[in-house]
Amino acid sequence: MFTLAEVASLNDIQPTYRILKPWWDVFMDYLAVVMLMVAIFAGTMQLTKDQVVCLPVLQSTINSKAQPSTSGKADFTTVETTTGQGEEASMRTVSFGSAPTVTPDVPLSRATSPQYQPTESSQELKKEQKDSSGRKTNLDFQQYVFINQMCYHLALPWYSKYFPYLVLIHTIILIVSSNFWFKYPKTCSKIEHFVSILGKCFESPWTTKALSETACEDSEENKQRLTGAQSLPKYVSTSSDEGSPSASTPMITKSGFKFSADKPMIEVPSVTILDKKDGEQAKALFEKVRKFRAHVEDSDLIYKLYVGQTIIKTFKFIFILCYTANFVNTISFEHICNPKVEHLIGYTQFECTHNMAYMLKKLLISYISLICVYGFICLYTLFWLFRIPLKEYSFEKVREESSFSDIPDVKNDFAFLLHMVDQYDQLYSKRFGVFLSEVSENKLREISLNHEWTFEKLRQHVSRNAQDKQELHLFMLSGVPDAVFDLTDLDVLKLELIPEAKIPAKISQMTNLQELHLCHCPAKVEQTAFSFLRDHLRCLYVKFTDVAEIPAWVYLLKNLRELYLIGNLNSENNKMIGLESLRELRHLKILHVKSNLTKIPPNITDVAPHLTKLVIHNDGTKLVVLNSLKKMMNVAELELQNCELERIPHAIFSLSNLQELDLKSNSIRTIEEIISFQHLKRLTCLKLWHNKIVNIPSSITHVKNLESLYLSNNKLESLPAAVFSLQKLRCLDVSYNSIAVIPVEISLLQNLQHFHITGNKVDVLPKQLFKCVKLRTLSLGQNCITSIPDKVGQLLQLTHLELKGNCIDRLPATLGQCQLLRKSGLVVEDHLFDTLPLEVKEVLNQDTSIPFANGI
């Protein structure tokens, strides 16, 4: 027989699952345990003490009841035989009608002897009945055992014999039905995951932190109304000023659950700064809750399974009650047994007693009572399941009691699990709601961020950029640390990939801040902070993927000087950019747009009166509509790069104030329109590099004011003499073409300071080149030059000379006459430098503090 512990193991569930067992499930579990005890107790009693005791019903008794008096003609005969002196009869023969039955122990001759007289036998029987205390049946022990076993199976009702086993089976079915949703593979994994997350959320220090902050808020608000000092519980602490936003920062909301304090405390320790490990665990919990919600809210399998098992238990209760109630009256102490074993025993009827009858009847009544209670609880469970929509769960009460107004309502299995938890303890779901709130998550990120990025750590990340300005670059953080705004001497602040960036009022302390970079960072700005940026910010970089990432306040910075927009802005989305708001940028001087425009937005003319520089960098998209350029009358610098232009746009010729034009990385093949530049009297710099220009028209001579001409990375094969008629030319770059000869007319460029002809096919350097005595930079690398004339020493202002990649055998000693040339500015192979005389090398190796410029 199995033990109670072995059967009770079917009802075992993980202790953590208890939070999903409401009171009725717990009560039914206890009822099931009691029913198990009833079954096992009844089974034990049946196996050890259950028995039936039977006695034969004597025929004389039956006949005496049927015939009170007998005549001489009666067929009833009682025969008593003796063996030896004083020996009693060993057996009786009882017969009915004409078919007598003779005991096997009495010989036939003596039984039928004429000396045997019925009258004498009757007298002896009466004498015996007077002398003995009971009737003798003349059955031996084995016959009694046999008839007891026969009558146990024939006379007892089947329910009396199988009652313990039926109770055990029914109870096991009820136990399995109650806990099947914990064992079913498709639900147990979700339940296990939910219970695990719920327990961690309940015990998380961040939950206590969130609750404590709201409690602190309530304590301050009710301080004047309440009598007596009220404070937080011991595990609750107030926030320090460093970890929580000030009252002047409306965008940073305070979050937490509100509850009243029980005991006053004079001082509460602060837990504003969480332990780093606790902060990371809380962050992981937010992510787990988010993924679990997305996974569980898609189905209602857990709800359906729980409803199904409850219905099964209800039907089981009705079934058990219906058939069990009929057997209460069948259990009795006395039973009449009529086994068909007369040829073995000699009797046809027995009267039996069942010693366990009264116990079984009481146990059965007890079992029926337990089943009734169990059934009523099942009916109540069904009423609860269908009384309210359990597939919807609202945190409305939590939202009202706390500052977490963004806690969303949940549905399906997620909602049902929370309803079940509420039956255990509503505090679980309230604490769980902390991890459903984005406000709470943002607050956690803020506290963890401020704990990690202290003022000292931020100071170590401050560097100086090329413009010798103090710069701080923050990359892929959860927010902007508060300590950033304590760096009052910062000039440039770069925020990259910070999706929840908030700029508080503390930024007004950064009086030196003039440049701000927002790279994929849709920052939110408080009103006070916006007022400061509007008045002080001079340069703003906004890099984005979608137009919606551009903060609306960008177009309201009235003192902004430079605006850089880098992102996807095709012509269909121009209206979404909000360029109409550019009219508020009254002091904007530089507008840089790096995108995929097919036309220049017409609304850009809003800033035309004061815009001096316009830069459009496309990603290879062809810019076809340029009519808006005609209205940019004050633009001095214009860059149209990588716009797939095939000719110089005619709209450019209307820009009378244009000083610099850059058409880099287009598909321009001819520049015949260059003659129209003669009307642009202020044009001094023309950049046509990285195109497909084959020749330079002679009409370039009409652009007399050109000082810089960039024609590198084209397909030029020669330099026309017209180029050398530009007397004001100071920089000429024709690198990476196919030019083979430097014309002697180059000597006409007396103002030439920078000449680049790297990556061509030049093999001879004309002596006239060295008459350009103002040359500072001379790039002759990657050509076919075999020698350098000694006249190079005439270039007294030369600071940079590139000769690497040629066929030169030696360097002229006259390089020592170039007073400003140093080894750092001489780009040659090492073995060529070694060919110089020692005194020349010493001169070139000297340090100099004389500054020089490589550009204009």
Short mmCIF file of N, CA, C and O in Angstrom, two decimals, residues 212-307:
data_model
loop_
_atom_site.label_atom_id
_atom_site.label_comp_id
_atom_site.label_asym_id
_atom_site.label_seq_id
_atom_site.Cartn_x
_atom_site.Cartn_y
_atom_site.Cartn_z
N SER A 212 9.52 54.97 -2.17
CA SER A 212 9.99 55.92 -1.16
C SER A 212 9.92 57.34 -1.67
O SER A 212 9.61 58.26 -0.92
N GLU A 213 10.21 57.56 -2.96
CA GLU A 213 10.18 58.91 -3.49
C GLU A 213 8.77 59.48 -3.45
O GLU A 213 8.55 60.63 -3.10
N THR A 214 7.78 58.66 -3.81
CA THR A 214 6.40 59.14 -3.77
C THR A 214 5.97 59.39 -2.32
O THR A 214 5.24 60.34 -2.04
N ALA A 215 6.43 58.52 -1.45
CA ALA A 215 6.09 58.73 -0.04
C ALA A 215 6.68 60.03 0.47
O ALA A 215 6.05 60.75 1.24
N CYS A 216 7.88 60.35 0.01
CA CYS A 216 8.49 61.61 0.41
C CYS A 216 7.67 62.79 -0.11
O CYS A 216 7.49 63.78 0.59
N GLU A 217 7.21 62.66 -1.35
CA GLU A 217 6.39 63.73 -1.92
C GLU A 217 5.11 63.92 -1.12
O GLU A 217 4.70 65.04 -0.81
N ASP A 218 4.46 62.82 -0.76
CA ASP A 218 3.22 62.91 0.02
C ASP A 218 3.49 63.52 1.39
O ASP A 218 2.70 64.30 1.91
N SER A 219 4.63 63.16 1.95
CA SER A 219 4.95 63.67 3.27
C SER A 219 5.13 65.18 3.24
O SER A 219 4.69 65.89 4.15
N GLU A 220 5.76 65.69 2.20
CA GLU A 220 5.95 67.13 2.08
C GLU A 220 4.63 67.85 1.82
O GLU A 220 4.37 68.92 2.35
N GLU A 221 3.78 67.22 0.99
CA GLU A 221 2.53 67.87 0.64
C GLU A 221 1.55 67.92 1.80
O GLU A 221 0.77 68.86 1.95
N ASN A 222 1.58 66.89 2.63
CA ASN A 222 0.60 66.80 3.72
C ASN A 222 1.17 67.27 5.06
O ASN A 222 0.55 67.08 6.10
N LYS A 223 2.34 67.86 5.00
CA LYS A 223 3.02 68.19 6.24
C LYS A 223 2.22 69.17 7.10
O LYS A 223 2.16 69.07 8.32
N GLN A 224 1.62 70.14 6.41
CA GLN A 224 0.89 71.15 7.15
C GLN A 224 -0.48 70.66 7.60
O GLN A 224 -1.05 71.17 8.56
N ARG A 225 -1.03 69.70 6.90
CA ARG A 225 -2.37 69.22 7.24
C ARG A 225 -2.35 68.18 8.34
O ARG A 225 -3.30 68.04 9.10
N LEU A 226 -1.31 67.40 8.40
CA LEU A 226 -1.27 66.30 9.36
C LEU A 226 -0.82 66.80 10.72
O LEU A 226 0.03 67.69 10.84
N THR A 227 -1.37 66.22 11.76
CA THR A 227 -0.95 66.55 13.12
C THR A 227 0.13 65.58 13.52
O THR A 227 -0.06 64.37 13.45
N GLY A 228 1.22 66.13 13.96
CA GLY A 228 2.31 65.26 14.33
C GLY A 228 3.19 64.97 13.13
O GLY A 228 2.78 65.11 11.99
N ALA A 229 4.39 64.58 13.40
CA ALA A 229 5.34 64.28 12.33
C ALA A 229 5.07 62.91 11.78
O ALA A 229 4.90 61.96 12.51
N GLN A 230 5.03 62.84 10.47
CA GLN A 230 4.88 61.56 9.79
C GLN A 230 6.06 61.41 8.85
O GLN A 230 6.46 62.35 8.18
N SER A 231 6.55 60.22 8.80
CA SER A 231 7.73 59.98 7.96
C SER A 231 7.58 58.66 7.26
O SER A 231 6.54 58.04 7.32
N LEU A 232 8.64 58.23 6.62
CA LEU A 232 8.61 56.99 5.84
C LEU A 232 8.99 55.80 6.67
O LEU A 232 9.66 55.94 7.70
N PRO A 233 8.61 54.60 6.23
CA PRO A 233 9.09 53.41 6.92
C PRO A 233 10.60 53.31 6.84
O PRO A 233 11.24 53.98 6.04
N LYS A 234 11.15 52.45 7.64
CA LYS A 234 12.61 52.35 7.72
C LYS A 234 13.25 51.98 6.40
O LYS A 234 14.35 52.37 6.10
N TYR A 235 12.58 51.21 5.59
CA TYR A 235 13.18 50.79 4.32
C TYR A 235 13.00 51.82 3.23
O TYR A 235 13.43 51.62 2.11
N VAL A 236 12.32 52.95 3.55
CA VAL A 236 12.08 54.01 2.58
C VAL A 236 13.03 55.15 2.87
O VAL A 236 13.28 55.46 4.02
N SER A 237 13.55 55.82 1.84
CA SER A 237 14.47 56.91 2.05
C SER A 237 14.12 58.06 1.15
O SER A 237 13.53 57.89 0.10
N THR A 238 14.51 59.25 1.54
CA THR A 238 14.28 60.42 0.71
C THR A 238 15.38 60.54 -0.32
O THR A 238 16.47 60.01 -0.17
N SER A 239 15.09 61.28 -1.38
CA SER A 239 16.06 61.46 -2.46
C SER A 239 16.93 62.67 -2.17
O SER A 239 16.48 63.69 -1.69
N SER A 240 18.18 62.55 -2.51
CA SER A 240 19.09 63.67 -2.39
C SER A 240 18.91 64.61 -3.56
O SER A 240 18.33 64.27 -4.57
N ASP A 241 19.44 65.79 -3.43
CA ASP A 241 19.26 66.78 -4.48
C ASP A 241 19.97 66.38 -5.75
O ASP A 241 19.58 66.75 -6.85
N GLU A 242 21.04 65.61 -5.62
CA GLU A 242 21.81 65.24 -6.82
C GLU A 242 21.07 64.24 -7.68
O GLU A 242 21.17 64.27 -8.90
N GLY A 243 20.33 63.33 -7.09
CA GLY A 243 19.70 62.28 -7.86
C GLY A 243 18.34 62.60 -8.37
O GLY A 243 17.81 61.92 -9.22
N SER A 244 17.68 63.64 -7.83
CA SER A 244 16.32 63.95 -8.24
C SER A 244 16.28 65.34 -8.82
O SER A 244 17.01 66.23 -8.40
N PRO A 245 15.41 65.60 -9.79
CA PRO A 245 15.33 66.90 -10.42
C PRO A 245 14.72 67.94 -9.49
O PRO A 245 13.97 67.63 -8.58
N SER A 246 15.06 69.15 -9.75
CA SER A 246 14.52 70.25 -8.96
C SER A 246 13.12 70.59 -9.39
O SER A 246 12.62 70.10 -10.40
N ALA A 247 12.48 71.44 -8.64
CA ALA A 247 11.10 71.79 -8.95
C ALA A 247 10.99 72.59 -10.24
O ALA A 247 9.91 72.70 -10.82
N SER A 248 12.10 73.16 -10.67
CA SER A 248 12.07 73.96 -11.89
C SER A 248 12.28 73.17 -13.15
O SER A 248 12.48 73.72 -14.20
N THR A 249 12.29 71.86 -13.04
CA THR A 249 12.49 71.02 -14.22
C THR A 249 11.24 70.23 -14.49
O THR A 249 11.11 69.08 -14.09
N PRO A 250 10.26 70.81 -15.19
CA PRO A 250 8.96 70.14 -15.36
C PRO A 250 9.00 68.93 -16.26
O PRO A 250 8.12 68.10 -16.20
N MET A 251 10.02 68.80 -17.12
CA MET A 251 10.02 67.68 -18.04
C MET A 251 10.44 66.40 -17.38
O MET A 251 10.17 65.32 -17.87
N ILE A 252 11.12 66.48 -16.27
CA ILE A 252 11.57 65.27 -15.57
C ILE A 252 10.56 64.99 -14.49
O ILE A 252 10.53 65.65 -13.46
N THR A 253 9.69 64.03 -14.69
CA THR A 253 8.60 63.74 -13.77
C THR A 253 9.08 62.87 -12.65
O THR A 253 9.90 61.99 -12.82
N LYS A 254 8.46 63.06 -11.50
CA LYS A 254 8.77 62.23 -10.33
C LYS A 254 7.82 61.06 -10.31
O LYS A 254 6.63 61.21 -10.55
N SER A 255 8.33 59.90 -9.99
CA SER A 255 7.51 58.70 -10.07
C SER A 255 7.59 57.92 -8.78
O SER A 255 8.59 57.92 -8.10
N GLY A 256 6.56 57.18 -8.49
CA GLY A 256 6.53 56.33 -7.31
C GLY A 256 5.12 56.10 -6.85
O GLY A 256 4.19 56.74 -7.30
N PHE A 257 4.94 55.14 -5.92
CA PHE A 257 3.62 54.86 -5.35
C PHE A 257 3.45 55.64 -4.07
O PHE A 257 4.38 55.78 -3.28
N LYS A 258 2.25 56.13 -3.83
CA LYS A 258 1.98 56.92 -2.64
C LYS A 258 1.41 56.03 -1.54
O LYS A 258 0.48 55.28 -1.78
N PHE A 259 1.95 56.17 -0.35
CA PHE A 259 1.39 55.46 0.79
C PHE A 259 1.75 56.24 2.04
O PHE A 259 2.70 57.00 2.08
N SER A 260 0.96 56.02 3.06
CA SER A 260 1.16 56.78 4.29
C SER A 260 2.14 56.08 5.19
O SER A 260 2.27 54.85 5.18
N ALA A 261 2.82 56.84 5.98
CA ALA A 261 3.80 56.29 6.91
C ALA A 261 3.11 55.84 8.18
O ALA A 261 2.09 56.37 8.58
N ASP A 262 3.69 54.85 8.81
CA ASP A 262 3.09 54.32 10.03
C ASP A 262 3.72 54.91 11.29
O ASP A 262 3.05 55.19 12.27
N LYS A 263 5.04 55.08 11.25
CA LYS A 263 5.73 55.54 12.44
C LYS A 263 6.56 56.77 12.09
O LYS A 263 7.21 56.81 11.05
N PRO A 264 6.56 57.76 12.96
CA PRO A 264 7.39 58.94 12.70
C PRO A 264 8.86 58.62 12.90
O PRO A 264 9.22 57.85 13.78
N MET A 265 9.68 59.21 12.06
CA MET A 265 11.12 59.04 12.18
C MET A 265 11.78 60.40 12.06
O MET A 265 11.36 61.25 11.27
N ILE A 266 12.80 60.59 12.79
CA ILE A 266 13.48 61.89 12.77
C ILE A 266 14.38 62.00 11.56
O ILE A 266 14.45 63.03 10.90
N GLU A 267 15.03 60.91 11.19
CA GLU A 267 15.98 60.96 10.09
C GLU A 267 15.85 59.70 9.27
O GLU A 267 15.78 58.60 9.81
N VAL A 268 15.83 59.84 7.97
CA VAL A 268 15.70 58.70 7.07
C VAL A 268 16.95 58.60 6.21
O VAL A 268 17.33 59.58 5.55
N PRO A 269 17.63 57.49 6.18
CA PRO A 269 18.82 57.37 5.34
C PRO A 269 18.45 57.45 3.87
O PRO A 269 17.39 57.03 3.46
N SER A 270 19.36 57.96 3.09
CA SER A 270 19.09 58.16 1.65
C SER A 270 19.56 56.97 0.84
O SER A 270 20.63 56.42 1.06
N VAL A 271 18.72 56.55 -0.10
CA VAL A 271 19.09 55.49 -1.04
C VAL A 271 18.90 56.00 -2.47
O VAL A 271 18.57 55.25 -3.35
N THR A 272 19.11 57.32 -2.64
CA THR A 272 18.91 57.89 -3.97
C THR A 272 19.82 57.23 -4.99
O THR A 272 19.43 56.92 -6.10
N ILE A 273 21.06 57.02 -4.59
CA ILE A 273 22.01 56.40 -5.51
C ILE A 273 21.97 54.89 -5.29
O ILE A 273 22.36 54.39 -4.24
N LEU A 274 21.49 54.18 -6.27
CA LEU A 274 21.41 52.73 -6.17
C LEU A 274 22.78 52.12 -6.36
O LEU A 274 23.65 52.70 -7.02
N ASP A 275 22.96 50.96 -5.79
CA ASP A 275 24.15 50.19 -6.09
C ASP A 275 24.18 49.86 -7.58
O ASP A 275 23.14 49.63 -8.20
N LYS A 276 25.38 49.85 -8.15
CA LYS A 276 25.49 49.64 -9.60
C LYS A 276 24.90 48.31 -10.01
O LYS A 276 24.20 48.20 -11.03
N LYS A 277 25.14 47.28 -9.20
CA LYS A 277 24.60 45.96 -9.52
C LYS A 277 23.08 45.96 -9.46
O LYS A 277 22.42 45.40 -10.34
N ASP A 278 22.52 46.62 -8.44
CA ASP A 278 21.06 46.70 -8.33
C ASP A 278 20.46 47.48 -9.49
O ASP A 278 19.39 47.14 -10.01
N GLY A 279 21.15 48.53 -9.91
CA GLY A 279 20.67 49.30 -11.05
C GLY A 279 20.65 48.50 -12.33
O GLY A 279 19.69 48.56 -13.11
N GLU A 280 21.70 47.71 -12.55
CA GLU A 280 21.75 46.88 -13.76
C GLU A 280 20.67 45.80 -13.72
O GLU A 280 20.05 45.49 -14.74
N GLN A 281 20.44 45.22 -12.54
CA GLN A 281 19.39 44.21 -12.42
C GLN A 281 18.02 44.82 -12.68
O GLN A 281 17.16 44.19 -13.32
N ALA A 282 17.80 46.03 -12.19
CA ALA A 282 16.51 46.69 -12.43
C ALA A 282 16.33 46.99 -13.92
O ALA A 282 15.23 46.83 -14.47
N LYS A 283 17.38 47.40 -14.59
CA LYS A 283 17.30 47.64 -16.04
C LYS A 283 16.94 46.35 -16.77
O LYS A 283 16.12 46.35 -17.69
N ALA A 284 17.59 45.26 -16.36
CA ALA A 284 17.29 43.96 -16.99
C ALA A 284 15.84 43.55 -16.73
O ALA A 284 15.19 42.96 -17.60
N LEU A 285 15.32 43.88 -15.54
CA LEU A 285 13.93 43.55 -15.23
C LEU A 285 12.96 44.31 -16.14
O LEU A 285 11.96 43.75 -16.59
N PHE A 286 13.25 45.56 -16.40
CA PHE A 286 12.40 46.33 -17.31
C PHE A 286 12.36 45.66 -18.68
O PHE A 286 11.29 45.54 -19.29
N GLU A 287 13.49 45.21 -19.15
CA GLU A 287 13.53 44.57 -20.48
C GLU A 287 12.80 43.23 -20.44
O GLU A 287 12.07 42.88 -21.37
N LYS A 288 12.96 42.46 -19.36
CA LYS A 288 12.26 41.17 -19.24
C LYS A 288 10.75 41.37 -19.19
O LYS A 288 10.00 40.63 -19.83
N VAL A 289 10.31 42.35 -18.42
CA VAL A 289 8.87 42.61 -18.32
C VAL A 289 8.32 43.02 -19.68
O VAL A 289 7.23 42.59 -20.08
N ARG A 290 9.07 43.84 -20.41
CA ARG A 290 8.61 44.27 -21.74
C ARG A 290 8.46 43.09 -22.69
O ARG A 290 7.45 42.96 -23.39
N LYS A 291 9.44 42.20 -22.70
CA LYS A 291 9.38 41.04 -23.60
C LYS A 291 8.31 40.05 -23.14
O LYS A 291 7.61 39.46 -23.98
N PHE A 292 8.19 39.84 -21.82
CA PHE A 292 7.18 38.91 -21.32
C PHE A 292 5.78 39.40 -21.64
O PHE A 292 4.91 38.61 -22.04
N ARG A 293 5.56 40.68 -21.50
CA ARG A 293 4.24 41.23 -21.82
C ARG A 293 3.91 41.03 -23.29
O ARG A 293 2.79 40.62 -23.64
N ALA A 294 4.87 41.29 -24.16
CA ALA A 294 4.62 41.12 -25.59
C ALA A 294 4.33 39.66 -25.93
O ALA A 294 3.55 39.36 -26.84
N HIS A 295 4.95 38.73 -25.18
CA HIS A 295 4.78 37.31 -25.46
C HIS A 295 3.46 36.76 -24.92
O HIS A 295 2.78 35.98 -25.58
N VAL A 296 3.07 37.19 -23.71
CA VAL A 296 1.91 36.60 -23.03
C VAL A 296 0.61 37.23 -23.47
O VAL A 296 -0.44 36.57 -23.51
N GLU A 297 0.65 38.51 -23.81
CA GLU A 297 -0.59 39.20 -24.16
C GLU A 297 -1.17 38.73 -25.49
O GLU A 297 -2.30 39.08 -25.83
N ASP A 298 -0.43 37.93 -26.23
CA ASP A 298 -0.92 37.48 -27.53
C ASP A 298 -1.91 36.33 -27.43
O ASP A 298 -2.61 36.03 -28.40
N SER A 299 -2.01 35.66 -26.29
CA SER A 299 -2.89 34.49 -26.19
C SER A 299 -3.61 34.49 -24.85
O SER A 299 -3.25 35.21 -23.92
N ASP A 300 -4.65 33.63 -24.75
CA ASP A 300 -5.39 33.46 -23.51
C ASP A 300 -5.46 31.99 -23.12
O ASP A 300 -6.45 31.52 -22.55
N LEU A 301 -4.41 31.23 -23.43
CA LEU A 301 -4.39 29.79 -23.17
C LEU A 301 -4.46 29.50 -21.68
O LEU A 301 -5.16 28.58 -21.25
N ILE A 302 -3.75 30.26 -20.86
CA ILE A 302 -3.75 30.01 -19.42
C ILE A 302 -5.15 30.21 -18.85
O ILE A 302 -5.63 29.39 -18.03
N TYR A 303 -5.81 31.25 -19.28
CA TYR A 303 -7.17 31.52 -18.80
C TYR A 303 -8.11 30.39 -19.20
O TYR A 303 -8.89 29.89 -18.37
N LYS A 304 -8.05 29.96 -20.44
CA LYS A 304 -8.94 28.90 -20.91
C LYS A 304 -8.65 27.59 -20.18
O LYS A 304 -9.59 26.85 -19.84
N LEU A 305 -7.40 27.29 -19.93
CA LEU A 305 -7.05 26.05 -19.24
C LEU A 305 -7.55 26.07 -17.81
O LEU A 305 -8.07 25.05 -17.31
N TYR A 306 -7.44 27.20 -17.14
CA TYR A 306 -7.92 27.28 -15.76
C TYR A 306 -9.44 27.14 -15.72
O TYR A 306 -9.99 26.44 -14.84
N VAL A 307 -10.13 27.78 -16.64
CA VAL A 307 -11.59 27.64 -16.69
C VAL A 307 -11.97 26.20 -16.98
O VAL A 307 -12.88 25.63 -16.37
#
